[in-house]
Every structure is written in structure tokens, then in C-alpha cells.
Tab-separated table of C-alpha atoms in Angstrom:
chain	number	residue	atom	x	y	z
X	264	MET	CA	55.051	30.135	19.761
X	265	THR	CA	51.645	31.278	20.880
X	266	LEU	CA	51.210	33.924	18.228
X	267	ILE	CA	48.547	31.939	16.352
X	268	SER	CA	45.606	34.302	16.012
X	269	ARG	CA	42.037	33.205	16.349
X	270	ARG	CA	41.543	33.959	12.692
X	271	GLN	CA	44.345	31.638	11.715
X	272	LEU	CA	42.874	28.954	13.904
X	273	VAL	CA	39.489	29.259	12.274
X	274	LEU	CA	41.010	29.330	8.833
X	275	GLY	CA	43.116	26.352	9.630
X	276	ALA	CA	40.109	24.465	10.923
X	277	SER	CA	37.982	25.118	7.912
X	278	ALA	CA	40.879	24.312	5.584
X	279	SER	CA	41.043	20.857	7.064
X	280	SER	CA	37.639	20.148	5.807
X	281	GLY	CA	35.285	21.427	8.429
X	282	LEU	CA	33.535	20.349	11.604
X	283	LEU	CA	33.354	16.720	10.633
X	284	LEU	CA	37.066	16.480	10.913
X	285	ALA	CA	37.489	18.055	14.295
X	286	GLY	CA	39.768	15.722	16.188
X	287	CYS	CA	40.218	13.639	13.076
X	288	ASP	CA	43.554	14.821	11.887
X	289	ALA	CA	45.021	11.352	12.137
X	290	TYR	CA	43.461	10.025	8.982
X	291	PRO	CA	46.502	8.507	7.224
X	292	PRO	CA	45.535	8.973	3.539
X	293	GLY	CA	44.402	12.549	4.030
X	294	THR	CA	40.994	13.916	3.139
X	295	ARG	CA	42.027	16.250	0.263
X	296	GLY	CA	39.177	18.577	1.329
X	297	SER	CA	36.487	16.086	0.310
X	298	LEU	CA	33.395	15.730	2.475
X	299	LEU	CA	33.152	12.028	1.499
X	300	GLU	CA	36.843	11.410	2.477
X	301	ALA	CA	36.113	13.276	5.798
X	302	THR	CA	33.205	10.886	6.396
X	303	ASP	CA	35.543	7.884	5.930
X	304	ALA	CA	37.971	9.660	8.275
X	305	PHE	CA	35.264	10.143	10.861
X	306	THR	CA	34.115	6.509	10.583
X	307	TYR	CA	37.715	5.251	10.805
X	308	ARG	CA	38.552	7.439	13.820
X	309	THR	CA	35.276	6.559	15.567
X	310	GLN	CA	35.845	2.829	15.104
X	311	ARG	CA	39.430	2.999	16.190
X	312	ALA	CA	38.517	5.000	19.257
X	313	LEU	CA	35.518	2.842	20.338
X	314	LEU	CA	37.113	-0.557	19.436
X	315	PRO	CA	40.676	-0.422	20.740
X	316	GLN	CA	40.806	-4.139	21.441
X	317	GLN	CA	42.565	-6.543	18.994
X	318	THR	CA	39.659	-9.014	19.256
X	319	LEU	CA	39.727	-11.999	16.887
X	320	VAL	CA	37.025	-12.258	14.287
X	321	ARG	CA	34.776	-15.332	14.378
X	322	GLU	CA	36.361	-18.568	13.318
X	323	PHE	CA	34.242	-21.476	12.042
X	324	ASP	CA	34.592	-25.230	12.031
X	325	ARG	CA	35.954	-26.790	8.884
X	326	ASP	CA	32.541	-28.239	7.864
X	327	ALA	CA	31.287	-24.630	7.451
X	328	ILE	CA	33.729	-24.013	4.575
X	329	SER	CA	31.885	-22.926	1.422
X	330	LYS	CA	31.749	-25.553	-1.328
X	331	HIS	CA	32.324	-22.871	-3.901
X	332	PHE	CA	34.450	-19.842	-2.838
X	333	PRO	CA	33.928	-17.091	-5.437
X	334	ALA	CA	36.925	-15.501	-7.131
X	335	ILE	CA	36.501	-12.097	-8.691
X	336	ASN	CA	38.534	-9.308	-10.312
X	337	THR	CA	41.899	-10.665	-11.323
X	338	VAL	CA	41.685	-14.513	-11.527
X	339	ASN	CA	44.448	-15.034	-14.057
X	340	PRO	CA	47.095	-12.296	-14.078
X	341	GLU	CA	48.170	-11.003	-17.495
X	342	SER	CA	51.826	-11.315	-16.774
X	343	GLU	CA	54.170	-13.684	-18.595
X	344	ALA	CA	56.661	-13.563	-15.684
X	345	TYR	CA	53.921	-14.629	-13.319
X	346	HIS	CA	53.019	-17.600	-15.430
X	347	ARG	CA	56.672	-18.606	-15.849
X	348	SER	CA	57.001	-18.555	-12.124
X	349	ARG	CA	53.788	-20.481	-11.721
X	350	ALA	CA	55.067	-23.171	-14.100
X	351	ILE	CA	57.894	-23.914	-11.657
X	352	SER	CA	55.563	-23.785	-8.586
X	353	PHE	CA	56.751	-20.296	-7.750
X	354	ALA	CA	60.209	-21.685	-6.842
X	355	ASP	CA	61.658	-18.269	-7.831
X	356	TYR	CA	59.038	-16.272	-5.946
X	357	ARG	CA	60.426	-13.568	-3.556
X	358	LEU	CA	58.582	-11.351	-1.242
X	359	PRO	CA	60.823	-8.257	-0.662
X	360	VAL	CA	60.143	-6.597	2.669
X	361	THR	CA	61.782	-3.108	2.476
X	362	GLY	CA	61.401	0.424	3.779
X	363	LEU	CA	61.612	1.326	7.419
X	364	VAL	CA	63.059	-2.027	8.524
X	365	GLU	CA	66.395	-2.898	10.137
X	366	ARG	CA	67.084	-5.877	7.825
X	367	PRO	CA	65.494	-5.699	4.404
X	368	THR	CA	64.777	-9.225	3.373
X	369	ALA	CA	63.332	-11.069	0.339
X	370	PHE	CA	61.399	-14.179	1.495
X	371	SER	CA	60.932	-17.169	-0.771
X	372	LEU	CA	57.780	-19.274	-0.457
X	373	SER	CA	59.731	-21.865	1.539
X	374	ASP	CA	61.061	-19.077	3.835
X	375	LEU	CA	57.466	-17.977	4.501
X	376	LYS	CA	56.437	-21.621	5.169
X	377	ARG	CA	59.296	-21.963	7.705
X	378	PHE	CA	57.607	-19.378	10.013
X	379	PRO	CA	55.164	-20.913	12.511
X	380	SER	CA	51.827	-21.016	10.563
X	381	ARG	CA	48.344	-20.058	11.507
X	382	THR	CA	45.208	-21.718	9.972
X	383	GLN	CA	41.878	-19.979	10.332
X	384	VAL	CA	38.359	-20.590	8.968
X	385	THR	CA	36.797	-17.206	8.508
X	386	LEU	CA	34.071	-15.367	6.726
X	387	HIS	CA	35.087	-13.399	3.640
X	388	SER	CA	32.739	-10.444	3.122
X	389	CYS	CA	32.926	-8.929	-0.285
X	390	VAL	CA	31.985	-5.177	-0.509
X	391	ASP	CA	29.618	-6.173	-3.383
X	392	GLY	CA	27.406	-8.028	-0.871
X	393	TRP	CA	28.265	-11.737	-1.179
X	394	SER	CA	30.120	-13.710	1.531
X	395	ALA	CA	31.826	-17.098	1.719
X	396	ILE	CA	33.708	-19.147	4.298
X	397	GLY	CA	37.229	-20.319	3.603
X	398	GLU	CA	40.192	-21.820	5.426
X	399	TRP	CA	43.435	-19.879	5.173
X	400	THR	CA	46.942	-20.973	6.184
X	401	GLY	CA	49.849	-18.647	6.282
X	402	VAL	CA	52.195	-16.584	8.428
X	403	GLN	CA	51.119	-13.762	10.661
X	404	ILE	CA	52.314	-10.458	9.258
X	405	SER	CA	53.527	-9.579	12.802
X	406	ARG	CA	56.040	-12.457	12.641
X	407	ILE	CA	57.434	-11.175	9.405
X	408	LEU	CA	57.780	-7.701	10.822
X	409	ALA	CA	59.506	-9.040	13.937
X	410	ALA	CA	61.904	-10.933	11.646
X	411	VAL	CA	62.935	-7.889	9.683
X	412	GLY	CA	62.901	-5.499	12.610
X	413	MET	CA	60.515	-2.588	12.357
X	414	LYS	CA	62.063	0.819	12.736
X	415	SER	CA	60.388	3.068	15.233
X	416	GLU	CA	59.170	5.490	12.578
X	417	ALA	CA	57.267	2.784	10.707
X	418	ARG	CA	53.565	3.412	10.915
X	419	TYR	CA	51.982	1.848	7.750
X	420	LEU	CA	52.335	-1.166	5.464
X	421	LEU	CA	52.235	-0.748	1.691
X	422	PHE	CA	51.553	-3.930	-0.315
X	423	THR	CA	51.738	-4.267	-4.039
X	424	ALA	CA	50.370	-7.036	-6.331
X	425	VAL	CA	51.068	-8.569	-9.761
X	426	ASP	CA	47.953	-6.924	-11.293
X	427	GLY	CA	49.088	-3.430	-10.356
X	428	TRP	CA	46.804	-3.352	-7.326
X	429	TRP	CA	48.255	-1.718	-4.233
X	430	ASP	CA	46.915	-0.790	-0.791
X	431	THR	CA	47.980	0.365	2.609
X	432	PHE	CA	47.240	-0.509	6.251
X	433	ASP	CA	47.796	0.858	9.678
X	434	LEU	CA	49.626	-1.059	12.291
X	435	THR	CA	46.440	-1.876	14.200
X	436	ASP	CA	45.237	-4.047	11.351
X	437	ALA	CA	48.714	-5.168	10.278
X	438	LEU	CA	49.676	-6.530	13.689
X	439	HIS	CA	46.323	-8.184	14.332
X	440	PRO	CA	46.805	-11.913	15.141
X	441	GLN	CA	44.557	-12.955	12.181
X	442	SER	CA	46.294	-10.699	9.608
X	443	LEU	CA	48.111	-13.196	7.506
X	444	ILE	CA	50.187	-13.620	4.406
X	445	THR	CA	48.633	-16.848	3.229
X	446	TYR	CA	49.970	-19.510	1.022
X	447	GLY	CA	47.381	-22.209	1.656
X	448	MET	CA	43.570	-22.410	1.250
X	449	ASN	CA	41.150	-25.073	2.369
X	450	GLY	CA	43.965	-27.538	3.121
X	451	GLY	CA	45.799	-27.225	-0.203
X	452	PRO	CA	48.095	-24.626	-1.855
X	453	LEU	CA	46.526	-21.265	-2.645
X	454	PRO	CA	44.820	-21.605	-6.047
X	455	MET	CA	45.640	-19.159	-8.808
X	456	GLN	CA	42.212	-17.490	-8.907
X	457	HIS	CA	42.601	-16.769	-5.190
X	458	GLY	CA	45.958	-15.076	-5.523
X	459	ALA	CA	48.779	-17.698	-5.682
X	460	PRO	CA	51.415	-17.772	-4.533
X	461	VAL	CA	50.410	-15.508	-1.623
X	462	ARG	CA	47.502	-13.280	-0.707
X	463	LEU	CA	46.708	-11.160	2.266
X	464	ARG	CA	44.024	-11.950	4.840
X	465	MET	CA	42.820	-8.764	6.589
X	466	GLU	CA	40.006	-10.236	8.504
X	467	ARG	CA	38.738	-7.057	10.126
X	468	GLN	CA	38.167	-5.384	6.814
X	469	LEU	CA	36.055	-6.145	3.776
X	470	GLY	CA	37.287	-8.549	1.100
X	471	TRP	CA	38.845	-5.915	-1.234
X	472	LYS	CA	41.563	-5.302	1.399
X	473	SER	CA	42.752	-8.939	1.207
X	474	ILE	CA	44.960	-8.348	-1.765
X	475	LYS	CA	45.775	-11.304	-4.086
X	476	TYR	CA	49.134	-11.975	-5.853
X	477	VAL	CA	51.294	-10.009	-3.416
X	478	THR	CA	54.576	-8.979	-4.801
X	479	SER	CA	56.103	-6.690	-2.126
X	480	LEU	CA	55.708	-5.179	1.286
X	481	ARG	CA	57.148	-1.848	2.280
X	482	LEU	CA	57.091	-0.152	5.675
X	483	VAL	CA	56.533	3.529	5.547
X	484	ASP	CA	55.901	6.484	7.930
X	485	ARG	CA	53.152	8.046	5.850
X	486	ILE	CA	50.965	6.956	2.918
X	487	ASP	CA	49.596	10.181	1.459
X	488	ASN	CA	52.579	10.720	-0.811
X	489	PHE	CA	52.600	7.749	-3.212
X	490	LYS	CA	51.571	7.939	-6.916
X	491	ASP	CA	48.257	9.868	-7.068
X	492	GLY	CA	48.239	10.368	-3.296
X	493	PHE	CA	45.207	8.111	-2.859
X	494	ALA	CA	47.051	5.601	-0.574
X	495	GLY	CA	45.847	2.637	-2.557
X	496	SER	CA	44.136	1.622	-5.861
X	497	PRO	CA	40.607	1.241	-4.481
X	498	GLN	CA	40.665	4.862	-3.427
X	499	SER	CA	41.383	6.012	-6.931
X	500	HIS	CA	38.111	4.199	-7.833
X	501	GLY	CA	36.157	6.252	-5.281
X	502	TYR	CA	36.393	3.808	-2.276
X	503	GLY	CA	37.128	5.031	1.194
X	504	TRP	CA	40.535	3.880	2.557
X	505	PHE	CA	38.943	2.193	5.576
X	506	GLY	CA	37.448	-1.160	4.581
X	507	GLY	CA	36.290	-2.006	8.094
X	508	ILE	CA	32.725	-1.032	7.287
J	50	MET	CA	-7.915	20.572	26.211
J	51	SER	CA	-7.351	23.976	24.895
J	52	VAL	CA	-4.740	24.522	22.288
J	53	GLY	CA	-4.086	27.928	20.953
J	54	ALA	CA	-2.448	28.798	17.629
J	55	SER	CA	0.651	29.891	19.461
J	56	SER	CA	1.319	26.514	21.076
J	57	LEU	CA	4.037	24.432	19.675
J	58	ARG	CA	2.819	21.476	17.773
J	59	HIS	CA	6.287	20.134	17.130
J	60	PRO	CA	9.167	21.008	19.554
J	61	TRP	CA	12.422	22.044	17.881
J	62	TYR	CA	14.202	18.701	18.434
J	63	VAL	CA	11.396	16.819	16.750
J	64	ARG	CA	11.414	19.198	13.806
J	65	THR	CA	15.241	19.030	13.466
J	66	ALA	CA	15.340	15.262	13.882
J	67	HIS	CA	12.497	14.907	11.345
J	68	TRP	CA	14.116	16.875	8.597
J	69	VAL	CA	17.647	15.622	9.163
J	70	ALA	CA	16.348	12.063	9.124
J	71	ALA	CA	14.172	12.784	6.024
J	72	SER	CA	17.189	14.268	4.152
J	73	SER	CA	19.387	11.280	5.192
J	74	ILE	CA	16.821	8.839	3.958
J	75	MET	CA	16.624	10.662	0.622
J	76	ALA	CA	20.374	9.883	0.285
J	77	LEU	CA	20.347	6.471	1.867
J	78	ILE	CA	17.667	4.985	-0.413
J	79	PRO	CA	19.267	5.714	-3.794
J	80	SER	CA	22.812	4.950	-2.605
J	81	GLY	CA	21.511	1.750	-1.046
J	82	ILE	CA	19.958	0.767	-4.348
J	83	VAL	CA	23.311	1.303	-6.086
J	84	ILE	CA	25.052	-0.853	-3.509
J	85	LEU	CA	22.433	-3.582	-3.836
J	86	GLY	CA	22.902	-3.387	-7.680
J	87	TYR	CA	26.405	-4.794	-7.297
J	88	HIS	CA	25.054	-8.058	-5.961
J	89	PRO	CA	21.328	-7.988	-6.553
J	90	GLU	CA	20.460	-11.211	-4.719
J	91	LEU	CA	19.501	-11.695	-1.068
J	92	TYR	CA	20.059	-14.792	0.963
J	93	TRP	CA	19.422	-16.255	4.442
J	94	GLY	CA	22.332	-17.446	6.588
J	95	GLU	CA	25.979	-16.742	6.752
J	96	THR	CA	27.084	-17.031	3.172
J	97	GLY	CA	25.654	-16.499	-0.315
J	98	PHE	CA	26.748	-16.057	-3.913
J	99	PHE	CA	25.210	-16.345	-7.360
J	100	GLY	CA	24.129	-19.934	-7.823
J	101	ASP	CA	23.194	-20.450	-4.170
J	102	PRO	CA	19.531	-20.609	-3.181
J	103	TYR	CA	18.331	-17.072	-2.762
J	104	PHE	CA	15.466	-15.353	-1.052
J	105	LEU	CA	15.071	-12.483	-3.595
J	106	SER	CA	16.761	-11.767	-6.891
J	107	PHE	CA	16.554	-8.508	-8.810
J	108	GLY	CA	18.150	-9.892	-11.959
J	109	LYS	CA	21.224	-8.498	-13.642
J	110	ARG	CA	24.021	-6.725	-11.856
J	111	SER	CA	24.026	-2.915	-12.443
J	112	HIS	CA	27.655	-2.423	-11.406
J	113	GLU	CA	28.643	-0.535	-14.538
J	114	MET	CA	26.153	2.258	-14.131
J	115	PHE	CA	27.174	3.733	-10.765
J	116	SER	CA	30.230	3.739	-8.604
J	117	MET	CA	30.099	1.483	-5.597
J	118	GLY	CA	32.815	3.467	-3.854
J	119	GLY	CA	30.883	6.737	-4.208
J	120	ALA	CA	27.614	5.201	-3.221
J	121	ARG	CA	29.147	3.712	-0.083
J	122	GLN	CA	30.622	7.052	0.898
J	123	VAL	CA	27.328	8.819	0.404
J	124	HIS	CA	25.553	6.062	2.266
J	125	PHE	CA	27.834	6.345	5.293
J	126	LEU	CA	27.697	10.161	5.324
J	127	ALA	CA	23.935	10.058	5.339
J	128	ALA	CA	23.915	7.284	7.942
J	129	TRP	CA	26.010	9.414	10.372
J	130	PHE	CA	23.350	12.184	10.051
J	131	LEU	CA	20.583	9.631	10.709
J	132	VAL	CA	22.427	8.555	13.785
J	133	GLY	CA	22.719	12.126	14.890
J	134	ALA	CA	19.016	12.665	14.377
J	135	ALA	CA	18.244	9.537	16.395
J	136	VAL	CA	20.421	10.677	19.264
J	137	LEU	CA	18.753	14.088	19.333
J	138	TYR	CA	15.317	12.662	19.197
J	139	PHE	CA	15.820	10.029	21.870
J	140	LEU	CA	17.754	12.227	24.291
J	141	TRP	CA	15.273	15.112	24.176
J	142	GLY	CA	12.211	13.068	23.385
J	143	PHE	CA	12.634	10.920	26.540
J	144	SER	CA	14.027	13.512	28.911
J	145	THR	CA	11.318	16.027	28.243
J	146	GLY	CA	8.547	13.412	28.405
J	147	TYR	CA	7.592	14.200	24.796
J	148	ILE	CA	7.747	10.563	23.700
J	149	ARG	CA	5.698	9.402	26.706
J	150	THR	CA	3.037	12.060	26.495
J	151	ARG	CA	2.800	12.738	22.770
J	152	LEU	CA	3.869	9.624	20.981
J	153	PHE	CA	2.696	6.808	23.239
J	154	PRO	CA	-1.138	6.181	23.018
J	155	THR	CA	-3.263	7.640	25.757
J	156	SER	CA	-5.812	5.417	27.584
J	157	ASP	CA	-8.791	6.928	25.838
J	158	GLN	CA	-7.148	6.134	22.451
J	159	LEU	CA	-7.063	2.473	23.405
J	160	GLU	CA	-10.732	2.076	23.996
J	161	VAL	CA	-12.423	-0.354	21.583
J	162	SER	CA	-15.140	2.074	20.621
J	163	HIS	CA	-12.599	4.775	19.800
J	164	ILE	CA	-10.503	2.321	17.697
J	165	LYS	CA	-13.647	1.245	15.844
J	166	GLN	CA	-14.576	4.848	15.034
J	167	LEU	CA	-11.015	5.627	13.977
J	168	ALA	CA	-10.884	2.617	11.757
J	169	ALA	CA	-14.218	3.560	10.078
J	170	ASP	CA	-12.900	7.064	9.571
J	171	HIS	CA	-9.644	5.823	7.995
J	172	PHE	CA	-11.504	3.591	5.537
J	173	ALA	CA	-13.672	6.575	4.596
J	174	LEU	CA	-10.463	8.705	4.334
J	175	LYS	CA	-12.046	11.122	6.815
J	176	HIS	CA	-9.570	13.103	8.954
J	177	ASP	CA	-9.982	15.270	12.025
J	178	GLU	CA	-10.322	18.913	11.265
J	179	ALA	CA	-10.181	20.516	14.628
J	180	ASP	CA	-8.530	20.163	18.013
J	181	ALA	CA	-8.178	16.386	17.784
J	182	ALA	CA	-5.904	16.952	14.764
J	183	LEU	CA	-3.402	18.625	17.079
J	184	ARG	CA	-2.523	15.327	18.606
J	185	TYR	CA	-1.535	12.164	16.708
J	186	ASN	CA	-4.339	9.611	16.313
J	187	LEU	CA	-3.744	6.033	17.362
J	188	PHE	CA	-2.928	4.673	13.936
J	189	GLN	CA	-0.503	7.536	13.436
J	190	LYS	CA	1.118	6.790	16.735
J	191	ILE	CA	1.391	3.056	15.926
J	192	ALA	CA	2.988	3.845	12.536
J	193	TYR	CA	5.549	6.310	14.082
J	194	MET	CA	6.352	3.956	16.882
J	195	LEU	CA	6.945	1.188	14.392
J	196	VAL	CA	9.367	3.337	12.497
J	197	ILE	CA	11.089	4.829	15.502
J	198	PHE	CA	11.383	1.703	17.707
J	199	VAL	CA	11.376	-1.198	15.232
J	200	ILE	CA	12.181	-0.295	11.590
J	201	ALA	CA	14.889	2.320	12.132
J	202	PRO	CA	16.717	0.354	14.874
J	203	VAL	CA	16.682	-2.798	12.673
J	204	ILE	CA	18.082	-0.736	9.774
J	205	VAL	CA	20.873	0.776	11.921
J	206	PHE	CA	21.822	-2.487	13.708
J	207	THR	CA	21.738	-4.634	10.534
J	208	GLY	CA	23.885	-1.958	8.876
J	209	LEU	CA	26.378	-2.149	11.717
J	210	ALA	CA	26.258	-5.953	11.445
J	211	MET	CA	27.865	-5.581	7.980
J	212	SER	CA	31.014	-3.916	9.380
J	213	PRO	CA	33.660	-6.564	9.873
J	214	ASN	CA	35.686	-4.411	12.129
J	215	LEU	CA	32.677	-3.867	14.475
J	216	THR	CA	31.505	-7.452	14.407
J	217	ALA	CA	34.952	-8.631	15.350
J	218	GLU	CA	34.305	-7.108	18.797
J	219	TYR	CA	30.482	-7.518	18.740
J	220	PRO	CA	29.843	-10.804	16.906
J	221	GLY	CA	26.392	-10.717	18.544
J	222	LEU	CA	25.369	-8.180	15.927
J	223	ILE	CA	25.589	-10.972	13.340
J	224	GLU	CA	24.677	-13.897	15.579
J	225	PHE	CA	21.398	-12.268	16.559
J	226	TRP	CA	20.232	-12.672	12.976
J	227	GLY	CA	21.904	-16.028	12.410
J	228	GLY	CA	24.285	-14.801	9.743
J	229	ARG	CA	25.712	-11.966	7.736
J	230	GLN	CA	23.481	-12.639	4.753
J	231	THR	CA	20.377	-12.638	6.923
J	232	ALA	CA	21.476	-9.342	8.388
J	233	ARG	CA	21.919	-7.949	4.921
J	234	THR	CA	18.469	-9.199	3.857
J	235	MET	CA	16.851	-7.779	6.953
J	236	HIS	CA	18.601	-4.462	6.202
J	237	PHE	CA	16.895	-4.503	2.832
J	238	LEU	CA	13.460	-5.585	4.159
J	239	ALA	CA	13.499	-2.990	6.962
J	240	ALA	CA	14.587	-0.275	4.417
J	241	SER	CA	11.703	-1.429	2.208
J	242	ALA	CA	9.271	-1.129	5.156
J	243	LEU	CA	10.584	2.353	5.727
J	244	PHE	CA	10.071	3.213	2.013
J	245	ALA	CA	6.471	1.906	2.301
J	246	PHE	CA	5.962	4.045	5.383
J	247	LEU	CA	7.337	7.012	3.436
J	248	VAL	CA	4.939	6.533	0.556
J	249	ILE	CA	1.933	6.265	2.891
J	250	HIS	CA	3.205	9.185	4.919
J	251	LEU	CA	3.426	11.469	1.860
J	252	TRP	CA	0.071	10.251	0.567
J	253	GLN	CA	-1.570	11.048	3.917
J	254	ILE	CA	0.073	14.504	3.946
J	255	TRP	CA	-1.247	15.172	0.465
J	256	LEU	CA	-4.736	14.002	1.528
J	257	VAL	CA	-4.891	16.142	4.750
J	258	GLY	CA	-3.202	19.131	3.224
J	259	VAL	CA	0.410	19.846	2.538
J	260	LYS	CA	0.274	23.414	3.922
J	261	LYS	CA	-1.569	22.349	6.970
J	262	LEU	CA	0.932	19.712	7.916
J	263	VAL	CA	4.265	20.782	6.495
J	264	GLY	CA	4.078	24.327	8.014
J	265	PRO	CA	3.946	23.065	11.606
J	266	MET	CA	6.864	20.624	10.910
J	267	LEU	CA	8.917	23.664	9.801
J	268	THR	CA	7.881	26.350	12.329
J	269	GLY	CA	6.479	24.227	15.133
J	270	ARG	CA	3.311	26.252	15.194
J	271	ALA	CA	-0.077	24.695	14.905
J	272	PRO	CA	-2.009	25.652	11.800
J	273	SER	CA	-3.822	28.975	12.404
J	274	ARG	CA	-7.143	27.824	10.925
J	275	VAL	CA	-7.599	25.681	14.064
J	276	GLU	CA	-7.717	28.848	16.139
J	277	GLY	CA	-11.143	29.672	17.450
J	278	GLU	CA	-12.637	26.271	16.721
J	279	PRO	CA	-14.209	24.571	19.726
């Protein structure tokens, strides 16, 4: 159909939040008509367009590891079930991977450890302004996705956590070789304050995107239709969806 | 040099870049202060947290007063406009020869006797009233060049150095400074230098005359009282 009038085009363009958004329709969480969300969309699209490579972030020698790695926000989840599980070294822990996958699977901690592991010493940059260097050991998210078989419609990953936190990622970040589901830190098991039994490492985004106490992973084709439509807890607190800047 | 009242003192791209940048800075400074309030300590090197040796501390966190998320969004919106102003200014400024002929010092301005006289005038808070006021004096030029070629680029590039997605592909943005915390500290110091410039800039405008200087930056036209003077 070519019966779209100029007027409709103009109306349509302004409805999708103005000039800033021209060419930026692929902003997964949606901008909800907000200029600030449109800014995040513009930043996200610009960075994705200008930086198409899956370059690794800097990795450091072990002697660069921070003596004290800060732990903020949830450091001791208020959940009886969590502490019961912790008392038995998370032997009953399961990470269900569901949604747009061929073989929905619930992975135990030892299942995760059976995957080839990756260990990386990286800089954690907190949005507050502090930074620290830590060593992380875990399984690449891409290996888990390969194991469960991603359906072709899958575009985004939705993670949830014990403390109610949840957030979403596009495949560019999810499939990055340094994007891990980690169970080890600085040579030992992941400590409770850092998200035991497993936390994310999303090295190309700021620290708030590396969710602790991960409880589930779901593959979806869109992320603007969950709960309040904010595509993640941080966004309901006024943060942009893209934590790469 | 004969300059009539009709001549353009500030071409359109300078005026546009000036006001867009000025508005951006008005949003960048308060939002930057809110962001700094979430971790009001500055460090050198790659890492830093409360308890580590710091370069500057502003005391207590002020994270409950304002939203970090909102401040970041405002900061980035304003930053994009600042980048736009810079692109406009540099593209037109260089291609038209404006920066070379109007911003860079001319040889007569670099003569020792001229500099001595200018310094003496500055200490006496004397300013040019006539034709000479239609071009920037040497100290003005140095101040503007510092802002345009040193302070603003440092602010932009240290800001970019704090983007983990960008530094993944351009680690040199961090390594140039010797660490993320150094880049963050330099971002603050350069912004402070810009703020100091802003205060002096506004004070000078008040001293010379708001009408006389702000009018031309809005319309581009030189002040009419200059007309007819020798």
C-alpha cells in the first residue's frame, strides 16, 4: 500500500518522539514519548552503529586485582529460601533457561561448571563513579544459549534475580565472549555479597547491568511488554536502558 | 581597518554554536554535580573507592536528594547538543577561515609592547571602546582558544573514556590518562576550569556592558555606537 499521505507520515514521525529519533526506531525498550528516553535511544543506536565489532574489554594481570572489591545494593538477600539454599552450598540451585529456546533447561551449579569455563580479570565500573578490578570465572552466556538452542525469533535476554531486580540485554551484548554467568571470583567461589551463587558479567556496560543473585534467564522477541513496560528495574528508577555509557 | 555598523561581528555559526554550547553547559554543570554527589571522591589511576587514597573529597554522598538516572539522561542529552555545537563551529570555523583570521592571534598582537600595554590595561580594568573592540584582544583569544582547543576537548574525551562500550574498542581513551579514575578526575578538573572561564567571561561582559556584547552575539551585528568613531 502506498496510500500513506504526507500528513500521516509527518504525524507518525512526530508521534515517535521527534527528530532525535529519526532512524532510531530499533530501540528495544521503546521511548514512551520521552525526550530523555529518546536520548538514550540515540546514544544506543549511535554506539551500535559506530562500534559493530565484538572487541574484548581490557583484561588485567592477577596482581592488578583490587584488595577490596566493593559490594553495594543487595549484599544479603532477604529471602529465607535463598539462605536455606546457601546453607547447603546451593546444591538445590537451578537456573531455568526458558522462552524462545528449543530445549528449555534448568541448570544446576554443577551443570554450569561442566561447561568450558572462562576466567577474566576486568575493571568493574560502577555508575556511581567508583571502579575496582576483579577476577571472574564462569560460563559464556553464548555457550548456554547454544546448549538450549536459540529459536530464530529470539532477540533479547531477560534475567531475574533473588532481590526482585530484573534487566534485559540485546544479543550483541549477550553473545559477547566476555559476557559470563559467573560462579567464581578472585580464585574462589562467588561470595554472597557479590551475588552467589551466580551473577552476570556484562563487561561492555556499567556495573549495574552485571546483575547479582541470578534466578532465571528467558529468551524473548521483545522487551517492551513486561510488567511496567520499562524493560528492567533500573529503568523504573529513571535510568536509561543502555548501560554502555 | 574600517568596520561599519552593518558588518557582522559574529557569523551565524559562531552565534548558534555559542548559545547551544552555553545552554548545554547550563544543563551539564548541575547534572554533573548530581552525578558526582553519588560518589563525591576523586582518585588517580584505574580504581578507587571510599577508603582508598583520594585526590579530592567533597564529604558526604548526596545520593538521596536527586536521581542519578535522571541526571545521567539530562547530562547525555546536553552532551549531544554540545557535540553538535562543536561540529558546527569547527566545520564552518575552519572552512571559512574564521578560526584562522578571527580567533588566532595576528602578528601585531604578539608584539611585546602590545602585550605590555594590554596587560596594563587589563590590570586597570580598561577596555577598548572603539574599532579595536570589534576584534578579540590577545588575552580574549588565548582564553577562547584554551576553552575551544584544550578544555572542551578534554571534557569530551574524558567523558567518552567513561563509556565501557566505547573503551572496549578504543582502550586508548583510558590508557592516555593512565586509568579510568584519572579520566574521571580530569573530567571534573576540566569542567571546573570551564566553570572558572564562565565566571570570568560573565564578569567581563558585565564590566564592558551587557547590551554592548550580548546584542552582537544574538544578532551578529556590531554595536551601533561604534559607528562613526575613527
